[in-house]
Short mmCIF file of N, CA and C in Angstrom, two decimals:
data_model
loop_
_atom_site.label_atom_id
_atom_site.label_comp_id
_atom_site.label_asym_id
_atom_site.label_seq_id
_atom_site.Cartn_x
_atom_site.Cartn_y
_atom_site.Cartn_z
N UNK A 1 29.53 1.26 5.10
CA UNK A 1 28.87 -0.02 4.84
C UNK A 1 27.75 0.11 3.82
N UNK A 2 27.07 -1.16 3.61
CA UNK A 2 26.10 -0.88 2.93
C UNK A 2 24.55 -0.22 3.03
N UNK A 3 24.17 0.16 2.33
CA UNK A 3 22.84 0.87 2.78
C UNK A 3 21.48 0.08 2.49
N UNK A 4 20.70 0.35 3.82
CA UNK A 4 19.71 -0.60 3.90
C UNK A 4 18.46 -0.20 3.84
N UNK A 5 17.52 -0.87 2.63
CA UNK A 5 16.14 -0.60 2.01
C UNK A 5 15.35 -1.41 3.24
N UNK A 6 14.34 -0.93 4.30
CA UNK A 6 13.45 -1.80 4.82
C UNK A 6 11.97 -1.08 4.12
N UNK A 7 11.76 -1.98 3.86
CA UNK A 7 9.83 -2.12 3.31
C UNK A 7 8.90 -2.83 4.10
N UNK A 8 8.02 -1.91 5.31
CA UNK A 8 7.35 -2.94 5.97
C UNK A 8 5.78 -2.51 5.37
N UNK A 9 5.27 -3.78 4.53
CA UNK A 9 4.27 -3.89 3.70
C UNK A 9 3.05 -5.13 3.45
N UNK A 10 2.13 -5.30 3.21
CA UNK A 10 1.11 -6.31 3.17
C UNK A 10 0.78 -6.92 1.77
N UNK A 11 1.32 -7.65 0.84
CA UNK A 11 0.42 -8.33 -0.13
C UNK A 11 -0.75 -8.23 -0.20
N UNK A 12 -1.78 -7.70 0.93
CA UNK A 12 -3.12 -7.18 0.68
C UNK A 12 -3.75 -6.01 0.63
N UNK A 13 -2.69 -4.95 0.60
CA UNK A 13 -2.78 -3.58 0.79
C UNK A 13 -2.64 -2.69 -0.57
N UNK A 14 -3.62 -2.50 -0.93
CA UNK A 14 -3.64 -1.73 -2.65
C UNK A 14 -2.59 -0.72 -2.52
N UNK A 15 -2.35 0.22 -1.39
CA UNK A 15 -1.32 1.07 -1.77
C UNK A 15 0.38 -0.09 -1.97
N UNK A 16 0.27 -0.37 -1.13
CA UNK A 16 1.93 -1.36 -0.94
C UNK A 16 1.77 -1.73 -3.18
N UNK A 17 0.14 -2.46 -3.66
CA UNK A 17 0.22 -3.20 -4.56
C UNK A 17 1.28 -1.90 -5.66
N UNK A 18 0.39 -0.91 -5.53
CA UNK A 18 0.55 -0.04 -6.57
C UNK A 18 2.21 0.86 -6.35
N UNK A 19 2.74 0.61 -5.42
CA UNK A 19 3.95 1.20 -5.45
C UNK A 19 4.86 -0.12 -5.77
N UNK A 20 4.24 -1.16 -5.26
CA UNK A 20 5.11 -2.36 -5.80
C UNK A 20 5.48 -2.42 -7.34
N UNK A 21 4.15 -2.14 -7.65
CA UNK A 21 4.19 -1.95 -9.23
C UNK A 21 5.00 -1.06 -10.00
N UNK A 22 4.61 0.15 -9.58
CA UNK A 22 5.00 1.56 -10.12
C UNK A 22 6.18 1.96 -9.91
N UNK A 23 6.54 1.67 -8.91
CA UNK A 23 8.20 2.29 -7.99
C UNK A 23 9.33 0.99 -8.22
N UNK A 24 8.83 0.20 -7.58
CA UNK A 24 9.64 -0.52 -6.98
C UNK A 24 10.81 -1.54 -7.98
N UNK A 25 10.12 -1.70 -9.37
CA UNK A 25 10.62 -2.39 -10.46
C UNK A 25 11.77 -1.73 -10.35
N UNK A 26 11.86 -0.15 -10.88
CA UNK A 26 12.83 0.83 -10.77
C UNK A 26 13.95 1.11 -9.92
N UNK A 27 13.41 0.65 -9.00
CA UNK A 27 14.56 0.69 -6.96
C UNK A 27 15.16 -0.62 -7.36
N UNK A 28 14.54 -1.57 -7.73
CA UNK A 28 15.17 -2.84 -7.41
C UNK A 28 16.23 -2.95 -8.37
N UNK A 29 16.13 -2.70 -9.80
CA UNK A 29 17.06 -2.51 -11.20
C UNK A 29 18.02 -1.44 -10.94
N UNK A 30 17.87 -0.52 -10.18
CA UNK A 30 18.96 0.53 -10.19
C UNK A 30 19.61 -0.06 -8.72
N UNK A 31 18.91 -0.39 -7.67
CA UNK A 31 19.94 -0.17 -6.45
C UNK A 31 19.98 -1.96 -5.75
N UNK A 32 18.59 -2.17 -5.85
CA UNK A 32 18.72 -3.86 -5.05
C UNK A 32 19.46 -4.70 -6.07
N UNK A 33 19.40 -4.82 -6.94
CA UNK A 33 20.01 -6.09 -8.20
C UNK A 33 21.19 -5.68 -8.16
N UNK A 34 21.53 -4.04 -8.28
CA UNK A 34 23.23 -4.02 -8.40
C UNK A 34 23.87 -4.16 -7.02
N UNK A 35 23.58 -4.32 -6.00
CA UNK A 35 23.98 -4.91 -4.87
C UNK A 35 24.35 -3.71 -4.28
N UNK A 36 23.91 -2.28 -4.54
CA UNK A 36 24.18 -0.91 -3.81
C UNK A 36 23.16 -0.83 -2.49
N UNK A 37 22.31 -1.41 -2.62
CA UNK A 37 21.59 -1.58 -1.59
C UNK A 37 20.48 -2.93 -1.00
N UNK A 38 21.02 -3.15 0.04
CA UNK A 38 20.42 -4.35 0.53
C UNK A 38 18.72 -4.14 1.35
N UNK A 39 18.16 -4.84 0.44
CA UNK A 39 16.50 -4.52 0.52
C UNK A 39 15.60 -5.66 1.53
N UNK A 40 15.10 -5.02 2.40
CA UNK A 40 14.39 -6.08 3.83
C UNK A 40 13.38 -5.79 3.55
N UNK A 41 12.00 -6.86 3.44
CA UNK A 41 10.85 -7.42 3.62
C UNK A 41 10.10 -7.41 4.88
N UNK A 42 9.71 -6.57 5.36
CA UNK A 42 9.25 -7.16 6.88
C UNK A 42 7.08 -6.73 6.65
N UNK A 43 6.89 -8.45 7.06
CA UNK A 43 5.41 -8.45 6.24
C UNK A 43 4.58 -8.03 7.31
N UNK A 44 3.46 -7.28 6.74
CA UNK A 44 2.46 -6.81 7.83
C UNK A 44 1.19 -7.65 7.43
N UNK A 45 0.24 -7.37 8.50
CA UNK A 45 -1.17 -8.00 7.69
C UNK A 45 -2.34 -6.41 8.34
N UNK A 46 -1.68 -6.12 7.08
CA UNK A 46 -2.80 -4.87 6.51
C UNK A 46 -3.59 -5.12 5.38
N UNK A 47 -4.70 -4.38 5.26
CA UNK A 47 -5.37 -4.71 4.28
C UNK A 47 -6.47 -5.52 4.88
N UNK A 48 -6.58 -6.34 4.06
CA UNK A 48 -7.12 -7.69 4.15
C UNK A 48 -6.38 -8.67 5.34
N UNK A 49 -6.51 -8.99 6.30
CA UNK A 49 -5.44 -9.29 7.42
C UNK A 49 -5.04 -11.08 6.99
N UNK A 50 -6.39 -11.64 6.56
CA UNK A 50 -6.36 -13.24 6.34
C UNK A 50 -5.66 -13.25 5.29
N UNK A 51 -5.79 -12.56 4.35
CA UNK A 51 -5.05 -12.63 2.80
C UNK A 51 -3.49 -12.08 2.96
N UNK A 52 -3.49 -11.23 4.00
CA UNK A 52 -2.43 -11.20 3.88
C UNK A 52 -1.43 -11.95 4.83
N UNK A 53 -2.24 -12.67 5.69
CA UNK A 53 -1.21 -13.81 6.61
C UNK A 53 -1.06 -14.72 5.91
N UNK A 54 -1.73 -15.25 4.87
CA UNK A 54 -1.82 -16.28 3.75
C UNK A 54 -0.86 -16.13 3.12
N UNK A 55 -0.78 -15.02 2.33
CA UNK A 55 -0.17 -15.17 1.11
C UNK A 55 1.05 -14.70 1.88
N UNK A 56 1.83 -14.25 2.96
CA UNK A 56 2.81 -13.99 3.44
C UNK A 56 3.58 -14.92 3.76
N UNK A 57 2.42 -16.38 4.52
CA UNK A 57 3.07 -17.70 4.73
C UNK A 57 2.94 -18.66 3.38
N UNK A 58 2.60 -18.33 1.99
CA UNK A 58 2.79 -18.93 1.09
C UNK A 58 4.22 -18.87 0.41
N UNK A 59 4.26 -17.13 0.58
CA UNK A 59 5.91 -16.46 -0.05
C UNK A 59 6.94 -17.62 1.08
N UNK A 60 6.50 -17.93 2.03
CA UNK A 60 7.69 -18.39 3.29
C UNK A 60 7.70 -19.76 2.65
N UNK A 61 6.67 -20.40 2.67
CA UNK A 61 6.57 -21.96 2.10
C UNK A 61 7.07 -22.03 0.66
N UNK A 62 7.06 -21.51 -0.21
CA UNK A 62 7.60 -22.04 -1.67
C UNK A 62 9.45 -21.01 -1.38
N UNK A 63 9.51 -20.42 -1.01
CA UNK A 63 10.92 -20.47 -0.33
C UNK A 63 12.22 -20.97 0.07
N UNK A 64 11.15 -22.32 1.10
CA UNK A 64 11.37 -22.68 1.87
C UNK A 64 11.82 -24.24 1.12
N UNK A 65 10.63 -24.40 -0.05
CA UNK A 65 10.94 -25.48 -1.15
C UNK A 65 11.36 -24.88 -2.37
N UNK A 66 11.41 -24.10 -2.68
CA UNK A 66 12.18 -23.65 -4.31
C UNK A 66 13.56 -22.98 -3.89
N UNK A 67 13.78 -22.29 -3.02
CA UNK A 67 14.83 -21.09 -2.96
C UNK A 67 14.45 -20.12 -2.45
N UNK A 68 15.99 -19.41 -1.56
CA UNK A 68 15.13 -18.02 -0.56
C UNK A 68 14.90 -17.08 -1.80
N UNK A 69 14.99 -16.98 -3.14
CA UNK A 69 15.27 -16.03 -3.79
C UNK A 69 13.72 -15.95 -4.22
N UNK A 70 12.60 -17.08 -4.49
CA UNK A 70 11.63 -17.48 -4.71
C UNK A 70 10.65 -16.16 -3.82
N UNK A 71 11.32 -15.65 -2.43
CA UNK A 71 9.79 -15.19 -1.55
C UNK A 71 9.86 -14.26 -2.58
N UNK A 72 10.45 -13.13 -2.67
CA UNK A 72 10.33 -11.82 -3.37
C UNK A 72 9.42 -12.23 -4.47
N UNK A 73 10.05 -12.91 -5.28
CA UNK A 73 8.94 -13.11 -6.16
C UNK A 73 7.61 -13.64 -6.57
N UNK A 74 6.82 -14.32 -5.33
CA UNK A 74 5.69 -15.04 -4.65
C UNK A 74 5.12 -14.08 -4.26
N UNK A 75 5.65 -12.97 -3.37
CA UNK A 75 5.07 -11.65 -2.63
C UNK A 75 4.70 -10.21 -4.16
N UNK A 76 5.63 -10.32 -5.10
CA UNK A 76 5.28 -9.99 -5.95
C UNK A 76 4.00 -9.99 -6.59
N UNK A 77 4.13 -11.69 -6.88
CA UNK A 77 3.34 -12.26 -7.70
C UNK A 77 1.31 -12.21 -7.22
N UNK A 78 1.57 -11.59 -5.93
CA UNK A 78 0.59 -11.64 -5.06
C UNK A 78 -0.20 -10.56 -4.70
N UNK A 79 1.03 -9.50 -4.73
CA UNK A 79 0.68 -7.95 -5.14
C UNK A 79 -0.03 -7.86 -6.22
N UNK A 80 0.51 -8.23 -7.15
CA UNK A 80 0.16 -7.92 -8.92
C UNK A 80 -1.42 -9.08 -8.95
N UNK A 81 -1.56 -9.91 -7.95
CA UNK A 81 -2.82 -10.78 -8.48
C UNK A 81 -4.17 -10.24 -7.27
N UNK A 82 -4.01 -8.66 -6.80
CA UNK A 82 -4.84 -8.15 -5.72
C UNK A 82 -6.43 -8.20 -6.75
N UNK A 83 -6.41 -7.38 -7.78
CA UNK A 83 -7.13 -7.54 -8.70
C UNK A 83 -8.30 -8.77 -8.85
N UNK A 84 -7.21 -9.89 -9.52
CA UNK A 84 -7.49 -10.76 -9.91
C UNK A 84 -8.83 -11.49 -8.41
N UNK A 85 -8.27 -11.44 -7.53
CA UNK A 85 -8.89 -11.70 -6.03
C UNK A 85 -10.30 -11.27 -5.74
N UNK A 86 -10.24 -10.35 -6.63
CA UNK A 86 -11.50 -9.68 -6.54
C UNK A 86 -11.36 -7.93 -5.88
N UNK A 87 -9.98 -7.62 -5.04
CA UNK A 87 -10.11 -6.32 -4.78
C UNK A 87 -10.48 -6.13 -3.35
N UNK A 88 -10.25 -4.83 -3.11
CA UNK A 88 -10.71 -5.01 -1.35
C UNK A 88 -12.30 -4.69 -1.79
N UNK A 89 -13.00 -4.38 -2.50
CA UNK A 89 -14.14 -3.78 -2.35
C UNK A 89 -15.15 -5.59 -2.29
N UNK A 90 -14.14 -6.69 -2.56
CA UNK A 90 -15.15 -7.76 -2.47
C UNK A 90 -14.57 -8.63 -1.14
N UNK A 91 -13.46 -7.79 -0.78
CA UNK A 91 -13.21 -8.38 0.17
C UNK A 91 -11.85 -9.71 0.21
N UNK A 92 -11.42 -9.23 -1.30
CA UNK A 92 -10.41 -10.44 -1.59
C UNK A 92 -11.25 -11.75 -1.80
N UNK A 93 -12.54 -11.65 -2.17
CA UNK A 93 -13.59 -13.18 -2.52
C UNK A 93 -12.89 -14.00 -3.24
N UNK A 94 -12.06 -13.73 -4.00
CA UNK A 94 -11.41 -14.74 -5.25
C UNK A 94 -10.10 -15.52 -4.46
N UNK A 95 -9.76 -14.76 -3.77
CA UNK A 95 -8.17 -15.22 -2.85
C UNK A 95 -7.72 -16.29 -2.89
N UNK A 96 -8.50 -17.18 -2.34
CA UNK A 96 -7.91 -18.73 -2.45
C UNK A 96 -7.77 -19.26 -3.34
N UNK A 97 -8.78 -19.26 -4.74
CA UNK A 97 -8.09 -19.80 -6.35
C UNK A 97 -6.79 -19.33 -6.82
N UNK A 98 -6.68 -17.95 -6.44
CA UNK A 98 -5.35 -16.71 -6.95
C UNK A 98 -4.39 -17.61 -6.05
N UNK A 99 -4.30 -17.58 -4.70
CA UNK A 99 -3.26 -18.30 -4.43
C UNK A 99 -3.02 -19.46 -4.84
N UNK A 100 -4.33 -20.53 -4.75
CA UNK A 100 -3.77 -21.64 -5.09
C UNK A 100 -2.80 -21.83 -6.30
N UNK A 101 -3.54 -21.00 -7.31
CA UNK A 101 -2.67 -21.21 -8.66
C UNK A 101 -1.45 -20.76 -8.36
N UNK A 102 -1.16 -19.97 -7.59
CA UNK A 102 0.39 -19.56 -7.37
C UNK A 102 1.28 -20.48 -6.84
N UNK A 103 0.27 -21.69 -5.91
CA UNK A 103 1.44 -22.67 -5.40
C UNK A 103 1.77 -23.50 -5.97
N UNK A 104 0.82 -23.81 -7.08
CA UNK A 104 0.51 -25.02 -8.42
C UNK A 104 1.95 -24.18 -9.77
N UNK A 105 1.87 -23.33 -9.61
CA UNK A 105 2.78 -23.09 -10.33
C UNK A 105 4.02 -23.31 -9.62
N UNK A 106 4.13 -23.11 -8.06
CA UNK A 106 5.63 -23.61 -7.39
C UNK A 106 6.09 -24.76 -6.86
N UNK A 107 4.82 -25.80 -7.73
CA UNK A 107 5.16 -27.30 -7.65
C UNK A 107 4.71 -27.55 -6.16
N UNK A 108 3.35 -27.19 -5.61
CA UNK A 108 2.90 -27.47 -4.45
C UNK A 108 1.87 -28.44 -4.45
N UNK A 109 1.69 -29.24 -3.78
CA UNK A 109 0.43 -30.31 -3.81
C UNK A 109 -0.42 -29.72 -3.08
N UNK A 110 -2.06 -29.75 -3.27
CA UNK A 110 -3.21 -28.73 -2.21
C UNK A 110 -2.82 -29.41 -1.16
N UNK A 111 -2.48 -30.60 -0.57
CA UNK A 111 -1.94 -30.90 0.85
C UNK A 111 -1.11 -29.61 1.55
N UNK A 112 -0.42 -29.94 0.63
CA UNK A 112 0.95 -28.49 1.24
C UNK A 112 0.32 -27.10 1.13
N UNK A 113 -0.30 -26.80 0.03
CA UNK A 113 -0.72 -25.59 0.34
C UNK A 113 -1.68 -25.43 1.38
N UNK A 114 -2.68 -26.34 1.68
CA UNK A 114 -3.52 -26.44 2.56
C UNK A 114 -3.14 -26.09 3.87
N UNK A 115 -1.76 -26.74 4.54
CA UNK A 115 -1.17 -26.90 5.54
C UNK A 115 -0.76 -25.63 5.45
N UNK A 116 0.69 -25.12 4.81
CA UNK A 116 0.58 -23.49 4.95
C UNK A 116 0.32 -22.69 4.72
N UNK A 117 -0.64 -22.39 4.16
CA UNK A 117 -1.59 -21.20 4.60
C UNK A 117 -2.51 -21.31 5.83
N UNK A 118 -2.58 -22.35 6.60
CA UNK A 118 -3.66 -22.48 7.53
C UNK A 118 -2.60 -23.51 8.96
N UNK A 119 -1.42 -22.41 8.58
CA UNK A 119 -0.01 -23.23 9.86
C UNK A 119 -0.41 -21.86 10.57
N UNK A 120 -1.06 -22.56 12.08
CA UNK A 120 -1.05 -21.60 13.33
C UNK A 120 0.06 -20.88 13.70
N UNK A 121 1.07 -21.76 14.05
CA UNK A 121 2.05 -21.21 14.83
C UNK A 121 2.80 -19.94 13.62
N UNK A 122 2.77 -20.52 12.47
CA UNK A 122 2.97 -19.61 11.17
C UNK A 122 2.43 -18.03 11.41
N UNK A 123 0.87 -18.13 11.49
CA UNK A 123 0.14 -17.31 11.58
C UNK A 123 0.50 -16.26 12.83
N UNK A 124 0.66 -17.24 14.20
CA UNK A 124 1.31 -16.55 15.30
C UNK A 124 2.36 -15.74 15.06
N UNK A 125 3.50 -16.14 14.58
CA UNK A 125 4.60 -15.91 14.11
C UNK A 125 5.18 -14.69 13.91
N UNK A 126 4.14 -14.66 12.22
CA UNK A 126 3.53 -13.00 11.97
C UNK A 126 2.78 -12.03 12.63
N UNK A 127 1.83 -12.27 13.05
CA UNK A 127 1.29 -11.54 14.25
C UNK A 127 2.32 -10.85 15.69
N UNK A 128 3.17 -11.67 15.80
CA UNK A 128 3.66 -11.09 16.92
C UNK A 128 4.54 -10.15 16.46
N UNK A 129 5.33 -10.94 15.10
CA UNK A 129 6.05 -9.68 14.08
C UNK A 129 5.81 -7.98 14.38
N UNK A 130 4.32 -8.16 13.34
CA UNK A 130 3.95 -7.15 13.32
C UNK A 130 3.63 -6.06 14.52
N UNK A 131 2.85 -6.78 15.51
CA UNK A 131 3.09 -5.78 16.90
C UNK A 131 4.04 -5.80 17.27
N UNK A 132 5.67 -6.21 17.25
CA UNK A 132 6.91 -5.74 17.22
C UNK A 132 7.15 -4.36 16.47
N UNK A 133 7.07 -4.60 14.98
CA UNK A 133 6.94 -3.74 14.38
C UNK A 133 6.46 -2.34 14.68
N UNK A 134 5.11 -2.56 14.91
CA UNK A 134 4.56 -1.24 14.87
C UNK A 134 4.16 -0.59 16.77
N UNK A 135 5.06 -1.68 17.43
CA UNK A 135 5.60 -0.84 18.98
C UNK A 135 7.20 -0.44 19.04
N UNK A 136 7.75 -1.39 18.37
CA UNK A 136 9.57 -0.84 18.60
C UNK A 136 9.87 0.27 17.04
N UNK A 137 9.44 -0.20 16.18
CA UNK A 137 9.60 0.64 15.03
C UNK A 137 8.95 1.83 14.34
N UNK A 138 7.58 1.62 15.10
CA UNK A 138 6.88 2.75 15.47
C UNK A 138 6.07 3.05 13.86
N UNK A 139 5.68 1.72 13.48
CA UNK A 139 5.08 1.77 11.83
C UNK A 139 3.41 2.07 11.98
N UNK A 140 2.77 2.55 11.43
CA UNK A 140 1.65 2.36 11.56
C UNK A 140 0.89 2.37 10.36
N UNK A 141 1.50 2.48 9.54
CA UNK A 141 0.58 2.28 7.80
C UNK A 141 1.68 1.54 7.03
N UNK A 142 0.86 0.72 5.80
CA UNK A 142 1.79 0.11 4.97
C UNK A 142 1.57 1.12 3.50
N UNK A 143 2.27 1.20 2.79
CA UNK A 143 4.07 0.38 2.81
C UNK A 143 4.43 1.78 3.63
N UNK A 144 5.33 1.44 4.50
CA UNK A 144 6.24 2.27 5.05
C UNK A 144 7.80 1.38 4.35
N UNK A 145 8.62 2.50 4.21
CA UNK A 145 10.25 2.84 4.18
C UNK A 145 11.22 3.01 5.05
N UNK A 146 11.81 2.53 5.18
CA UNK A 146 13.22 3.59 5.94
C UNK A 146 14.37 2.87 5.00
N UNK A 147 15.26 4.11 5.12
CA UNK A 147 16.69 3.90 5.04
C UNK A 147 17.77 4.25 5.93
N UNK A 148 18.66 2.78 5.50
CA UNK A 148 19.65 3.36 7.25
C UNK A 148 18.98 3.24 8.31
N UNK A 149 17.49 3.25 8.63
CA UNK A 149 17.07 3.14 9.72
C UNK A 149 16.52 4.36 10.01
N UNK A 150 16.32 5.38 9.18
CA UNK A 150 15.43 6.62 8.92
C UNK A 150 14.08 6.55 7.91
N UNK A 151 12.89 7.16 8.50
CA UNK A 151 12.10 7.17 7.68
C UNK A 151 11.99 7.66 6.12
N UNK A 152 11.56 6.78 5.11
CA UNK A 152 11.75 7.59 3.77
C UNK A 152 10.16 8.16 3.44
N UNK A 153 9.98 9.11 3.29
CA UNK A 153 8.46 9.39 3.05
C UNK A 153 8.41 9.90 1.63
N UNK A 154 7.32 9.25 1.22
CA UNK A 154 6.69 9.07 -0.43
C UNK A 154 6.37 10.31 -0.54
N UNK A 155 6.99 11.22 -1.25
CA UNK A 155 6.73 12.73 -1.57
C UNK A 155 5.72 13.15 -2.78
N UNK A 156 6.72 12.27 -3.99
CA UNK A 156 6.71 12.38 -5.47
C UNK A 156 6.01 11.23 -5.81
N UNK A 157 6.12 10.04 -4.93
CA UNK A 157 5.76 8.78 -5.69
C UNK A 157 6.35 8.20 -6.33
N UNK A 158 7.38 8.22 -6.74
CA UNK A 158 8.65 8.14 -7.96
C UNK A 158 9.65 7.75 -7.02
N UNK A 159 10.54 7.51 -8.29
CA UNK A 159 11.90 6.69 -7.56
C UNK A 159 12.92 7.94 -7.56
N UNK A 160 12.64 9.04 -7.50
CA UNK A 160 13.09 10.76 -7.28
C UNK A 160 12.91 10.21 -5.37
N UNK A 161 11.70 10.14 -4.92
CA UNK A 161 11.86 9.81 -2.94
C UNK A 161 13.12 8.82 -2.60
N UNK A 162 13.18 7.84 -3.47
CA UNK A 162 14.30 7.30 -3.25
C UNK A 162 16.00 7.34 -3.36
N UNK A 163 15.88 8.08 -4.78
CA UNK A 163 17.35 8.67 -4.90
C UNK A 163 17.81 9.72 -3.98
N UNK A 164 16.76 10.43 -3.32
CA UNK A 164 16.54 11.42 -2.53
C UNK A 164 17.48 10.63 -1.21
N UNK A 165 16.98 9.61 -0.87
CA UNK A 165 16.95 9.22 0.40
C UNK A 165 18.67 8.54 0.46
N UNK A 166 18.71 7.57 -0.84
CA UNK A 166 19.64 6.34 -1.06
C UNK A 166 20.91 7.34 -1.23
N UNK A 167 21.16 8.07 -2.73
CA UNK A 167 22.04 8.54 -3.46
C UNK A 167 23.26 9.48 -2.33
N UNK A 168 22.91 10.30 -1.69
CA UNK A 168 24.07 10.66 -0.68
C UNK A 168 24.76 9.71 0.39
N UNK A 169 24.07 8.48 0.33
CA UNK A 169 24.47 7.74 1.35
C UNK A 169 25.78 6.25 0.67
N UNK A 170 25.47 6.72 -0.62
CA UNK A 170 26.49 5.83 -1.46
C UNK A 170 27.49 6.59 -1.84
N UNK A 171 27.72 7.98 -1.72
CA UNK A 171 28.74 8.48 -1.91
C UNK A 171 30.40 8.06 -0.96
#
């Protein structure tokens, strides 16, 4: 069958940002886009915990109105704007302009964005996620990997940990 990429990671977590960046362009062009491997999202709120229940239920809401194909690239877009936020050293101070502009670009009215980013049961949702996560799956830092349902551990940093992990299993 096919082989399965899980990434359990935070939009507010500088390491998740910087492998998003660095690695992941590479994984996704060689193995997720050509359909060799099917790649799972499962969101944590590390980091920054508010920023990242936010911007986790923002990726769900423009989704939810543009297309499922839309989260990946919202969660992206969110990684790459950690910076812009101000950084963990301010605490993510900028956060809410960075997002907003992200929903203004996905044709959101501040009503709607207002509402989800600040949807309880949303917020619940994720929360219970994640202590799923990190009691049955046994995660305890982001970004964590597995493939197949085995841990992949970041050796090299490079997409060398991944061919490592992926490439015998497509044979």
């Amino acid at each position: 069958g096919k082989v399965t990429l899980v990434e359990y990671a935070s939009v507010a977590c500088p390491i998740c940002a910087h492998v998003n960046e660095t690695i992941m362009p590479q994984v996704r062009a060689k193995y997720i886009d050509t359909g060799k491997v099917l790649y799972v999202y499962k969101p944590m709120m590390t980091g920054n915990p508010n920023v990242a229940a936010a911007g986790h239920l923002l990726a769900q809401c423009i989704a939810k109105k543009n297309g499922h194909d839309k989260y990946f690239s919202v969660v992206d877009a969110i990684m790459r704007s950690q910076a812009a936020m101000g950084g963990e050293e301010t605490g993510y101070a900028n956060a809410r302009p960075v997002l907003w502009s992200i929903a203004q670009s996905a044709g959101m009215t501040e009503a709607e964005f207002n509402a989800c980013i600040t949807d309880k049961d949303g917020i619940k949702t994720l929360n219970d996620k994640m202590t799923r996560y990190m009691s049955d799956d046994k995660v305890d830092r982001t970004p964590t990997f597995f493939v197949n349902g085995k841990p992949l551990t970041l050796v090299k940093g490079d997409i060398s940990d991944f061919d490592n992990a992926i490439q015998p299993l497509l044979k």
